[in-house]
PDB file of C-alpha atoms and ligand atoms in Angstrom:
ATOM      1  CA  MET M  36    -125.651   1.602 -51.065  1.00 69.00           C
ATOM      2  CA  GLN M  37    -122.508   3.155 -49.527  1.00 72.00           C
ATOM      3  CA  SER M  38    -122.754   5.204 -46.346  1.00 74.00           C
ATOM      4  CA  ASN M  39    -122.106   8.482 -48.158  1.00 83.00           C
ATOM      5  CA  GLN M  40    -124.967   7.600 -50.547  1.00 91.00           C
ATOM      6  CA  ILE M  41    -127.194   7.003 -47.510  1.00 93.00           C
ATOM      7  CA  ALA M  42    -126.231  10.401 -46.113  1.00 93.00           C
ATOM      8  CA  ARG M  43    -127.097  12.092 -49.431  1.00 94.00           C
ATOM      9  CA  GLU M  44    -130.430  10.220 -49.643  1.00 94.00           C
ATOM     10  CA  MET M  45    -131.275  11.172 -46.040  1.00 96.00           C
ATOM     11  CA  GLN M  46    -130.322  14.750 -46.816  1.00 97.00           C
ATOM     12  CA  ARG M  47    -132.741  14.803 -49.748  1.00 96.00           C
ATOM     13  CA  THR M  48    -135.453  13.174 -47.642  1.00 97.00           C
ATOM     14  CA  TYR M  49    -135.143  15.535 -44.686  1.00 97.00           C
ATOM     15  CA  ASP M  50    -134.739  18.644 -46.848  1.00 97.00           C
ATOM     16  CA  GLN M  51    -138.092  17.818 -48.431  1.00 96.00           C
ATOM     17  CA  TYR M  52    -139.641  16.784 -45.104  1.00 96.00           C
ATOM     18  CA  PHE M  53    -138.743  20.104 -43.406  1.00 97.00           C
ATOM     19  CA  LEU M  54    -139.426  22.219 -46.510  1.00 96.00           C
ATOM     20  CA  SER M  55    -142.997  20.918 -46.694  1.00 94.00           C
ATOM     21  CA  SER M  56    -143.492  21.577 -42.929  1.00 94.00           C
ATOM     22  CA  GLY M  57    -144.411  17.886 -42.753  1.00 93.00           C
ATOM     23  CA  TYR M  58    -141.980  17.337 -39.877  1.00 95.00           C
ATOM     24  CA  SER M  59    -143.252  20.174 -37.674  1.00 96.00           C
ATOM     25  CA  ARG M  60    -146.851  19.143 -38.318  1.00 95.00           C
ATOM     26  CA  ARG M  61    -146.112  15.558 -37.352  1.00 95.00           C
ATOM     27  CA  TYR M  62    -143.900  16.422 -34.349  1.00 97.00           C
ATOM     28  CA  PRO M  63    -145.028  19.894 -33.266  1.00 97.00           C
ATOM     29  CA  ARG M  64    -143.131  19.946 -29.967  1.00 97.00           C
ATOM     30  CA  PRO M  65    -140.548  17.937 -28.021  1.00 98.00           C
ATOM     31  CA  ASN M  66    -141.607  14.805 -26.210  1.00 97.00           C
ATOM     32  CA  ALA M  67    -142.081  16.330 -22.730  1.00 97.00           C
ATOM     33  CA  ALA M  68    -140.692  13.238 -20.987  1.00 97.00           C
ATOM     34  CA  THR M  69    -137.490  13.335 -23.063  1.00 98.00           C
ATOM     35  CA  LEU M  70    -137.120  17.071 -22.452  1.00 98.00           C
ATOM     36  CA  ASP M  71    -137.430  16.542 -18.681  1.00 98.00           C
ATOM     37  CA  TYR M  72    -134.900  13.704 -18.946  1.00 98.00           C
ATOM     38  CA  LEU M  73    -132.401  16.048 -20.623  1.00 98.00           C
ATOM     39  CA  LEU M  74    -132.933  18.723 -17.990  1.00 98.00           C
ATOM     40  CA  ALA M  75    -132.571  16.221 -15.149  1.00 98.00           C
ATOM     41  CA  ASN M  76    -129.388  14.776 -16.657  1.00 98.00           C
ATOM     42  CA  GLY M  77    -127.128  17.737 -17.223  1.00 97.00           C
ATOM     43  CA  ALA M  78    -128.766  20.010 -19.832  1.00 98.00           C
ATOM     44  CA  ARG M  79    -129.820  22.633 -17.261  1.00 98.00           C
ATOM     45  CA  GLU M  80    -126.231  23.107 -16.004  1.00 97.00           C
ATOM     46  CA  ALA M  81    -124.359  22.488 -19.285  1.00 98.00           C
ATOM     47  CA  GLY M  82    -122.175  25.279 -20.631  1.00 98.00           C
ATOM     48  CA  ARG M  83    -121.876  23.803 -24.109  1.00 98.00           C
ATOM     49  CA  ILE M  84    -124.332  21.453 -25.810  1.00 98.00           C
ATOM     50  CA  LEU M  85    -124.012  19.804 -29.223  1.00 98.00           C
ATOM     51  CA  ASP M  86    -127.394  18.857 -30.721  1.00 98.00           C
ATOM     52  CA  PHE M  87    -126.241  16.419 -33.420  1.00 98.00           C
ATOM     53  CA  GLY M  88    -129.027  15.982 -36.005  1.00 98.00           C
ATOM     54  CA  CYS M  89    -130.924  18.860 -34.413  1.00 98.00           C
ATOM     55  CA  GLY M  90    -133.585  19.089 -37.143  1.00 98.00           C
ATOM     56  CA  ASN M  91    -135.757  22.192 -36.673  1.00 98.00           C
ATOM     57  CA  GLY M  92    -134.511  22.573 -33.094  1.00 98.00           C
ATOM     58  CA  ARG M  93    -137.604  21.321 -31.276  1.00 98.00           C
ATOM     59  CA  TYR M  94    -135.365  20.170 -28.383  1.00 98.00           C
ATOM     60  CA  SER M  95    -132.664  22.828 -28.726  1.00 98.00           C
ATOM     61  CA  LEU M  96    -135.152  25.689 -28.471  1.00 98.00           C
ATOM     62  CA  ALA M  97    -136.621  24.291 -25.269  1.00 98.00           C
ATOM     63  CA  LEU M  98    -133.143  23.736 -23.805  1.00 98.00           C
ATOM     64  CA  LEU M  99    -132.077  27.290 -24.605  1.00 98.00           C
ATOM     65  CA  ALA M 100    -135.095  28.488 -22.630  1.00 98.00           C
ATOM     66  CA  HIS M 101    -134.183  26.347 -19.611  1.00 98.00           C
ATOM     67  CA  SER M 102    -130.409  26.902 -19.505  1.00 98.00           C
ATOM     68  CA  GLU M 103    -127.609  29.382 -20.131  1.00 98.00           C
ATOM     69  CA  ALA M 104    -125.882  26.951 -22.507  1.00 98.00           C
ATOM     70  CA  ASN M 105    -124.222  27.791 -25.785  1.00 98.00           C
ATOM     71  CA  LEU M 106    -125.580  25.384 -28.327  1.00 98.00           C
ATOM     72  CA  ILE M 107    -124.041  23.978 -31.488  1.00 98.00           C
ATOM     73  CA  ALA M 108    -126.755  22.866 -33.898  1.00 98.00           C
ATOM     74  CA  TYR M 109    -125.570  20.306 -36.441  1.00 98.00           C
ATOM     75  CA  ASP M 110    -127.500  18.738 -39.296  1.00 98.00           C
ATOM     76  CA  ILE M 111    -127.020  17.555 -42.871  1.00 98.00           C
ATOM     77  CA  SER M 112    -130.351  19.063 -43.875  1.00 98.00           C
ATOM     78  CA  ALA M 113    -130.107  22.742 -44.854  1.00 98.00           C
ATOM     79  CA  SER M 114    -133.866  23.232 -44.684  1.00 98.00           C
ATOM     80  CA  SER M 115    -133.970  21.909 -41.111  1.00 98.00           C
ATOM     81  CA  LEU M 116    -131.405  24.537 -40.059  1.00 98.00           C
ATOM     82  CA  ILE M 117    -133.257  27.286 -41.949  1.00 98.00           C
ATOM     83  CA  GLU M 118    -136.463  26.352 -40.115  1.00 98.00           C
ATOM     84  CA  PHE M 119    -134.557  26.294 -36.804  1.00 98.00           C
ATOM     85  CA  GLU M 120    -133.061  29.738 -37.467  1.00 98.00           C
ATOM     86  CA  GLY M 121    -136.518  31.066 -38.357  1.00 97.00           C
ATOM     87  CA  ASN M 122    -137.879  29.699 -35.069  1.00 95.00           C
ATOM     88  CA  LEU M 123    -135.068  31.487 -33.193  1.00 97.00           C
ATOM     89  CA  MET M 124    -135.974  34.883 -34.647  1.00 94.00           C
ATOM     90  CA  ASN M 125    -138.672  35.579 -32.070  1.00 88.00           C
ATOM     91  CA  THR M 126    -136.496  34.541 -29.138  1.00 96.00           C
ATOM     92  CA  PRO M 127    -133.604  36.156 -27.246  1.00 97.00           C
ATOM     93  CA  TYR M 128    -131.390  33.067 -27.813  1.00 98.00           C
ATOM     94  CA  ARG M 129    -129.929  33.616 -31.302  1.00 97.00           C
ATOM     95  CA  GLU M 130    -126.501  34.702 -29.986  1.00 97.00           C
ATOM     96  CA  ARG M 131    -126.098  31.438 -28.066  1.00 98.00           C
ATOM     97  CA  VAL M 132    -126.533  29.238 -31.151  1.00 98.00           C
ATOM     98  CA  THR M 133    -123.907  28.274 -33.734  1.00 98.00           C
ATOM     99  CA  PHE M 134    -125.104  26.395 -36.797  1.00 98.00           C
ATOM    100  CA  VAL M 135    -122.870  23.806 -38.439  1.00 98.00           C
ATOM    101  CA  TYR M 136    -124.115  22.404 -41.718  1.00 98.00           C
ATOM    102  CA  ASP M 137    -122.997  19.010 -43.005  1.00 96.00           C
ATOM    103  CA  ASP M 138    -119.335  19.303 -41.982  1.00 96.00           C
ATOM    104  CA  LEU M 139    -118.160  17.193 -39.074  1.00 96.00           C
ATOM    105  CA  SER M 140    -114.836  19.036 -38.906  1.00 95.00           C
ATOM    106  CA  GLY M 141    -116.801  22.196 -38.025  1.00 96.00           C
ATOM    107  CA  LEU M 142    -117.716  20.659 -34.656  1.00 97.00           C
ATOM    108  CA  SER M 143    -114.151  20.736 -33.299  1.00 94.00           C
ATOM    109  CA  HIS M 144    -113.981  24.521 -32.794  1.00 90.00           C
ATOM    110  CA  ALA M 145    -116.418  24.484 -29.866  1.00 88.00           C
ATOM    111  CA  ARG M 146    -115.115  21.349 -28.150  1.00 91.00           C
ATOM    112  CA  PRO M 147    -115.182  19.993 -25.539  1.00 97.00           C
ATOM    113  CA  TYR M 148    -118.936  19.624 -25.084  1.00 98.00           C
ATOM    114  CA  ASP M 149    -120.560  19.013 -21.717  1.00 98.00           C
ATOM    115  CA  LEU M 150    -123.487  17.289 -23.360  1.00 98.00           C
ATOM    116  CA  ILE M 151    -124.043  15.756 -26.793  1.00 98.00           C
ATOM    117  CA  LEU M 152    -127.553  14.895 -27.991  1.00 98.00           C
ATOM    118  CA  MET M 153    -128.612  12.547 -30.787  1.00 98.00           C
ATOM    119  CA  LEU M 154    -132.356  12.527 -30.355  1.00 98.00           C
ATOM    120  CA  PHE M 155    -135.126  10.601 -32.017  1.00 98.00           C
ATOM    121  CA  GLY M 156    -133.298   8.223 -34.301  1.00 97.00           C
ATOM    122  CA  VAL M 157    -130.395  10.309 -35.610  1.00 98.00           C
ATOM    123  CA  LEU M 158    -127.892   7.510 -34.904  1.00 98.00           C
ATOM    124  CA  SER M 159    -130.135   5.066 -36.800  1.00 98.00           C
ATOM    125  CA  HIS M 160    -129.937   7.138 -39.958  1.00 97.00           C
ATOM    126  CA  LEU M 161    -126.154   7.281 -40.276  1.00 97.00           C
ATOM    127  CA  GLY M 162    -125.554   4.087 -42.270  1.00 95.00           C
ATOM    128  CA  ASP M 163    -123.954   0.725 -41.600  1.00 96.00           C
ATOM    129  CA  ARG M 164    -122.466  -0.356 -38.270  1.00 97.00           C
ATOM    130  CA  THR M 165    -118.935   0.787 -39.180  1.00 97.00           C
ATOM    131  CA  THR M 166    -120.212   4.255 -40.041  1.00 96.00           C
ATOM    132  CA  ARG M 167    -122.310   4.511 -36.879  1.00 97.00           C
ATOM    133  CA  ILE M 168    -119.336   3.557 -34.700  1.00 98.00           C
ATOM    134  CA  ALA M 169    -117.014   5.916 -36.611  1.00 97.00           C
ATOM    135  CA  THR M 170    -119.404   8.819 -35.971  1.00 98.00           C
ATOM    136  CA  LEU M 171    -119.817   7.908 -32.299  1.00 98.00           C
ATOM    137  CA  SER M 172    -116.009   7.746 -32.019  1.00 98.00           C
ATOM    138  CA  ARG M 173    -115.739  11.271 -33.445  1.00 98.00           C
ATOM    139  CA  LEU M 174    -118.253  12.428 -30.860  1.00 98.00           C
ATOM    140  CA  ARG M 175    -116.248  10.647 -28.161  1.00 98.00           C
ATOM    141  CA  ALA M 176    -113.297  12.879 -29.090  1.00 97.00           C
ATOM    142  CA  LEU M 177    -115.501  15.975 -28.730  1.00 98.00           C
ATOM    143  CA  VAL M 178    -117.127  15.327 -25.351  1.00 98.00           C
ATOM    144  CA  ARG M 179    -115.567  16.243 -21.995  1.00 98.00           C
ATOM    145  CA  GLU M 180    -114.146  13.318 -20.010  1.00 97.00           C
ATOM    146  CA  ASP M 181    -116.878  13.943 -17.418  1.00 97.00           C
ATOM    147  CA  GLY M 182    -119.445  14.806 -20.098  1.00 98.00           C
ATOM    148  CA  ARG M 183    -122.509  12.911 -21.279  1.00 98.00           C
ATOM    149  CA  VAL M 184    -124.283  11.734 -24.387  1.00 98.00           C
ATOM    150  CA  ILE M 185    -128.062  11.367 -24.433  1.00 98.00           C
ATOM    151  CA  LEU M 186    -129.586   9.641 -27.410  1.00 98.00           C
ATOM    152  CA  SER M 187    -132.735   7.855 -28.452  1.00 98.00           C
ATOM    153  CA  VAL M 188    -133.108   5.180 -31.105  1.00 98.00           C
ATOM    154  CA  PRO M 189    -136.005   3.140 -32.533  1.00 98.00           C
ATOM    155  CA  SER M 190    -136.540  -0.276 -30.974  1.00 97.00           C
ATOM    156  CA  ILE M 191    -136.267  -3.370 -33.152  1.00 97.00           C
ATOM    157  CA  LEU M 192    -139.178  -4.936 -31.251  1.00 96.00           C
ATOM    158  CA  ARG M 193    -141.593  -2.124 -32.012  1.00 96.00           C
ATOM    159  CA  ARG M 194    -140.853  -0.655 -35.422  1.00 95.00           C
ATOM    160  CA  ARG M 195    -141.432  -1.613 -39.045  1.00 95.00           C
ATOM    161  CA  PRO M 196    -141.934  -5.409 -38.713  1.00 95.00           C
ATOM    162  CA  ARG M 197    -142.838  -5.751 -42.403  1.00 94.00           C
ATOM    163  CA  GLU M 198    -139.581  -4.163 -43.629  1.00 95.00           C
ATOM    164  CA  LEU M 199    -137.582  -6.114 -41.041  1.00 95.00           C
ATOM    165  CA  PHE M 200    -139.126  -9.328 -42.304  1.00 95.00           C
ATOM    166  CA  LYS M 201    -138.467  -8.446 -45.962  1.00 94.00           C
ATOM    167  CA  CYS M 202    -134.829  -7.605 -45.216  1.00 94.00           C
ATOM    168  CA  ALA M 203    -134.369 -10.751 -43.098  1.00 93.00           C
ATOM    169  CA  LEU M 204    -135.779 -12.842 -45.953  1.00 95.00           C
ATOM    170  CA  ALA M 205    -133.492 -11.163 -48.501  1.00 94.00           C
ATOM    171  CA  ARG M 206    -130.520 -11.868 -46.226  1.00 93.00           C
ATOM    172  CA  ARG M 207    -131.548 -15.497 -45.835  1.00 93.00           C
ATOM    173  CA  LEU M 208    -131.815 -15.828 -49.636  1.00 95.00           C
ATOM    174  CA  GLY M 209    -128.412 -14.145 -50.074  1.00 93.00           C
ATOM    175  CA  ARG M 210    -129.996 -11.253 -51.981  1.00 93.00           C
ATOM    176  CA  ALA M 211    -129.472  -8.406 -49.500  1.00 93.00           C
ATOM    177  CA  GLN M 212    -127.132  -5.680 -50.725  1.00 90.00           C
ATOM    178  CA  PRO M 213    -125.043  -3.657 -48.224  1.00 91.00           C
ATOM    179  CA  PRO M 214    -126.030  -2.102 -45.878  1.00 92.00           C
ATOM    180  CA  LEU M 215    -129.244  -4.164 -45.800  1.00 93.00           C
ATOM    181  CA  ASN M 216    -127.159  -7.306 -45.307  1.00 93.00           C
ATOM    182  CA  GLU M 217    -126.772  -6.293 -41.639  1.00 95.00           C
ATOM    183  CA  ARG M 218    -129.439  -7.348 -39.150  1.00 95.00           C
ATOM    184  CA  GLY M 219    -131.657  -4.434 -38.116  1.00 96.00           C
ATOM    185  CA  ASN M 220    -130.946  -2.266 -41.166  1.00 96.00           C
ATOM    186  CA  ILE M 221    -134.023  -1.357 -43.204  1.00 96.00           C
ATOM    187  CA  CYS M 222    -134.977   1.015 -45.964  1.00 94.00           C
ATOM    188  CA  PHE M 223    -138.496   2.154 -46.821  1.00 93.00           C
ATOM    189  CA  THR M 224    -140.350   4.817 -48.747  1.00 94.00           C
ATOM    190  CA  ARG M 225    -143.173   6.930 -47.379  1.00 90.00           C
ATOM    191  CA  GLN M 226    -145.438   9.412 -49.109  1.00 90.00           C
ATOM    192  CA  VAL M 227    -145.245  12.870 -47.484  1.00 87.00           C
ATOM    193  CA  ASP M 228    -147.192  15.750 -49.081  1.00 84.00           C
ATOM    194  CA  GLY M 229    -147.083  14.110 -52.491  1.00 88.00           C
ATOM    195  CA  HIS M 230    -143.358  13.300 -52.305  1.00 90.00           C
ATOM    196  CA  GLN M 231    -141.879   9.822 -52.069  1.00 92.00           C
ATOM    197  CA  LEU M 232    -139.362  10.025 -49.236  1.00 94.00           C
ATOM    198  CA  THR M 233    -136.848   7.240 -48.625  1.00 95.00           C
ATOM    199  CA  PHE M 234    -135.712   6.524 -45.071  1.00 96.00           C
ATOM    200  CA  PHE M 235    -132.791   4.355 -43.981  1.00 96.00           C
ATOM    201  CA  TYR M 236    -132.884   3.099 -40.393  1.00 96.00           C
ATOM    202  CA  HIS M 237    -131.020   0.786 -38.100  1.00 97.00           C
ATOM    203  CA  LEU M 238    -133.526  -0.612 -35.587  1.00 98.00           C
ATOM    204  CA  TYR M 239    -131.861  -1.333 -32.273  1.00 98.00           C
ATOM    205  CA  ALA M 240    -131.783  -4.134 -29.748  1.00 97.00           C
ATOM    206  CA  LEU M 241    -130.305  -2.944 -26.467  1.00 97.00           C
ATOM    207  CA  LYS M 242    -127.285  -5.220 -26.866  1.00 97.00           C
ATOM    208  CA  ASP M 243    -126.420  -3.721 -30.299  1.00 96.00           C
ATOM    209  CA  LEU M 244    -126.624  -0.258 -28.867  1.00 98.00           C
ATOM    210  CA  ARG M 245    -124.479  -1.159 -25.870  1.00 98.00           C
ATOM    211  CA  ASP M 246    -121.864  -2.811 -28.143  1.00 98.00           C
ATOM    212  CA  GLU M 247    -121.717   0.081 -30.604  1.00 98.00           C
ATOM    213  CA  LEU M 248    -121.378   2.626 -27.809  1.00 98.00           C
ATOM    214  CA  ALA M 249    -118.645   0.510 -26.162  1.00 98.00           C
ATOM    215  CA  ALA M 250    -116.750   0.221 -29.455  1.00 98.00           C
ATOM    216  CA  ALA M 251    -116.733   4.026 -29.592  1.00 98.00           C
ATOM    217  CA  GLY M 252    -115.658   4.462 -25.960  1.00 98.00           C
ATOM    218  CA  PHE M 253    -118.975   4.997 -24.170  1.00 98.00           C
ATOM    219  CA  ALA M 254    -120.797   3.046 -21.464  1.00 98.00           C
ATOM    220  CA  ILE M 255    -124.548   3.133 -20.916  1.00 98.00           C
ATOM    221  CA  ARG M 256    -125.256   4.567 -17.487  1.00 98.00           C
ATOM    222  CA  HIS M 257    -129.044   4.492 -17.726  1.00 98.00           C
ATOM    223  CA  CYS M 258    -131.707   3.553 -20.255  1.00 97.00           C
ATOM    224  CA  GLU M 259    -135.492   3.512 -20.434  1.00 97.00           C
ATOM    225  CA  ALA M 260    -138.402   3.442 -22.863  1.00 98.00           C
ATOM    226  CA  GLU M 261    -138.749   6.751 -24.694  1.00 97.00           C
ATOM    227  CA  SER M 262    -142.485   6.272 -25.142  1.00 97.00           C
ATOM    228  CA  VAL M 263    -145.026   3.478 -25.447  1.00 97.00           C
ATOM    229  CA  LEU M 264    -147.177   5.201 -28.056  1.00 97.00           C
ATOM    230  CA  PRO M 265    -145.780   6.490 -31.351  1.00 96.00           C
ATOM    231  CA  GLU M 266    -143.863   9.757 -31.005  1.00 96.00           C
ATOM    232  CA  TRP M 267    -146.326  11.683 -33.165  1.00 96.00           C
ATOM    233  CA  TRP M 268    -149.275  10.768 -30.883  1.00 97.00           C
ATOM    234  CA  VAL M 269    -147.275  11.807 -27.833  1.00 97.00           C
ATOM    235  CA  THR M 270    -146.140  15.133 -29.285  1.00 97.00           C
ATOM    236  CA  GLN M 271    -149.471  16.077 -30.883  1.00 97.00           C
ATOM    237  CA  SER M 272    -151.575  15.481 -27.766  1.00 97.00           C
ATOM    238  CA  ARG M 273    -150.490  16.682 -24.321  1.00 96.00           C
ATOM    239  CA  ILE M 274    -153.020  14.345 -22.700  1.00 96.00           C
ATOM    240  CA  LEU M 275    -151.630  11.313 -24.522  1.00 97.00           C
ATOM    241  CA  GLY M 276    -148.157  12.536 -23.630  1.00 96.00           C
ATOM    242  CA  ARG M 277    -149.031  12.471 -19.917  1.00 96.00           C
ATOM    243  CA  VAL M 278    -150.660   9.031 -20.141  1.00 96.00           C
ATOM    244  CA  ASP M 279    -147.719   7.734 -22.132  1.00 97.00           C
ATOM    245  CA  ARG M 280    -145.179   8.984 -19.611  1.00 96.00           C
ATOM    246  CA  TRP M 281    -146.944   7.003 -16.899  1.00 96.00           C
ATOM    247  CA  LEU M 282    -147.128   3.849 -19.064  1.00 96.00           C
ATOM    248  CA  ALA M 283    -143.504   4.086 -20.226  1.00 96.00           C
ATOM    249  CA  ALA M 284    -142.236   3.990 -16.660  1.00 95.00           C
ATOM    250  CA  TRP M 285    -143.576   0.417 -16.344  1.00 96.00           C
ATOM    251  CA  ILE M 286    -142.090  -1.274 -19.391  1.00 96.00           C
ATOM    252  CA  ALA M 287    -138.644  -2.592 -20.313  1.00 96.00           C
ATOM    253  CA  PRO M 288    -136.579  -0.101 -22.388  1.00 96.00           C
ATOM    254  CA  VAL M 289    -136.624  -2.260 -25.529  1.00 95.00           C
ATOM    255  CA  LEU M 290    -140.438  -2.451 -25.468  1.00 97.00           C
ATOM    256  CA  GLY M 291    -140.598   1.295 -25.970  1.00 97.00           C
ATOM    257  CA  TYR M 292    -141.298   2.838 -29.360  1.00 97.00           C
ATOM    258  CA  GLY M 293    -137.820   4.262 -28.836  1.00 97.00           C
ATOM    259  CA  ILE M 294    -135.027   3.556 -26.348  1.00 98.00           C
ATOM    260  CA  ARG M 295    -133.644   6.551 -24.450  1.00 98.00           C
ATOM    261  CA  VAL M 296    -130.068   6.265 -23.203  1.00 98.00           C
ATOM    262  CA  LEU M 297    -127.632   8.224 -21.066  1.00 98.00           C
ATOM    263  CA  ALA M 298    -124.038   7.256 -21.914  1.00 98.00           C
ATOM    264  CA  VAL M 299    -120.725   8.415 -20.474  1.00 98.00           C
ATOM    265  CA  PRO M 300    -117.133   8.239 -21.747  1.00 98.00           C
ATOM    266  CA  ILE M 301    -115.029   5.302 -20.535  1.00 95.00           C
TER     267      ILE M 301
HETATM  268  C1  SAM L 594    -135.968  12.052 -36.985  1.00 54.68           C
HETATM  269  S1  SAM L 594    -135.088  13.523 -37.242  1.00 54.68           S
HETATM  270  C2  SAM L 594    -134.722  14.039 -35.564  1.00 54.68           C
HETATM  271  C3  SAM L 594    -134.492  15.533 -35.475  1.00 54.68           C
HETATM  272  C4  SAM L 594    -134.377  16.052 -34.035  1.00 54.68           C
HETATM  273  N1  SAM L 594    -133.274  15.434 -33.320  1.00 54.68           N
HETATM  274  C5  SAM L 594    -135.688  15.825 -33.312  1.00 54.68           C
HETATM  275  O1  SAM L 594    -135.712  15.095 -32.318  1.00 54.68           O
HETATM  276  O2  SAM L 594    -136.686  16.402 -33.765  1.00 54.68           O
HETATM  277  C6  SAM L 594    -133.515  12.951 -37.808  1.00 54.68           C
HETATM  278  C7  SAM L 594    -132.542  14.114 -38.086  1.00 54.68           C
HETATM  279  O3  SAM L 594    -131.252  13.535 -38.346  1.00 54.68           O
HETATM  280  C8  SAM L 594    -130.659  14.256 -39.415  1.00 54.68           C
HETATM  281  N2  SAM L 594    -129.663  13.383 -40.036  1.00 54.68           N
HETATM  282  C9  SAM L 594    -129.831  12.335 -40.865  1.00 54.68           C
HETATM  283  N3  SAM L 594    -128.649  11.830 -41.232  1.00 54.68           N
HETATM  284  C10 SAM L 594    -127.690  12.568 -40.618  1.00 54.68           C
HETATM  285  C11 SAM L 594    -126.262  12.554 -40.622  1.00 54.68           C
HETATM  286  N4  SAM L 594    -125.576  11.665 -41.340  1.00 54.68           N
HETATM  287  N5  SAM L 594    -125.623  13.477 -39.873  1.00 54.68           N
HETATM  288  C12 SAM L 594    -126.310  14.388 -39.159  1.00 54.68           C
HETATM  289  N6  SAM L 594    -127.665  14.476 -39.124  1.00 54.68           N
HETATM  290  C13 SAM L 594    -128.339  13.567 -39.852  1.00 54.68           C
HETATM  291  C14 SAM L 594    -131.834  14.579 -40.321  1.00 54.68           C
HETATM  292  O4  SAM L 594    -131.544  15.608 -41.238  1.00 54.68           O
HETATM  293  C15 SAM L 594    -132.914  14.941 -39.294  1.00 54.68           C
HETATM  294  O5  SAM L 594    -132.885  16.304 -38.971  1.00 54.68           O
END
């Protein structure tokens, strides 16, 4: 599968996921620890934020409430942006949001950004390593020299061991087709509201993430576990969210369900 085919498949998947409200049911609010991390690391003071792969705006909406920032909301899923715009209707923030749908060149008008977000696995969905680095490099050209990128990615030690094993075996047998011939790349199908949805992911080791960011001109300034428990537990239950925040502070970043990273231009 080529990277543009992956993007079209992910578009189909997320359009259906948001259209069925499956996403907002599964992740009804931001992870409170990640939201606090954003606010403590520049989002509160930022004048211009790009939420790349914003989905239905679960983070963007909270950031608009806690800042004066203008926010550019980018996604390849039209139904995610429609849901986001619907959520904005009952707020005073609509004028501070610009939507950009599936067109990277549309992000240049508002540059440079003080802060760029790629939260909860967006980077993992983009395709093979070359494509991920190419996208990060485009973002590098959009961020201020003293700006920041905050992203979170799924950890290779915690996610989808069965698919990882199947892909590793296919690689060993010489049967893995691109992009599954790269370590950490997986593809799987999940049933959501009666629909078979296909997801492509790159699962990250910290070294891969550091190398990809460096190849695009970023250095990791700080990283930590995003959560110990699965994101949907943490965002559906405030109590579990509080317990999880305490637990996550004690473990190595790569043992988290996701890895949360603050990166800066070099
Ligand atoms: C797991 S969701 C995360 C959404 C949001 N950041 C959040 O934390 O709720 C992944 C998002 O990435 C978007 N996405 C997938 N591939 C993309 C691509 N090539 N470019 C931009 N966004 C993409 C999806 O449409 C989806 O909204």
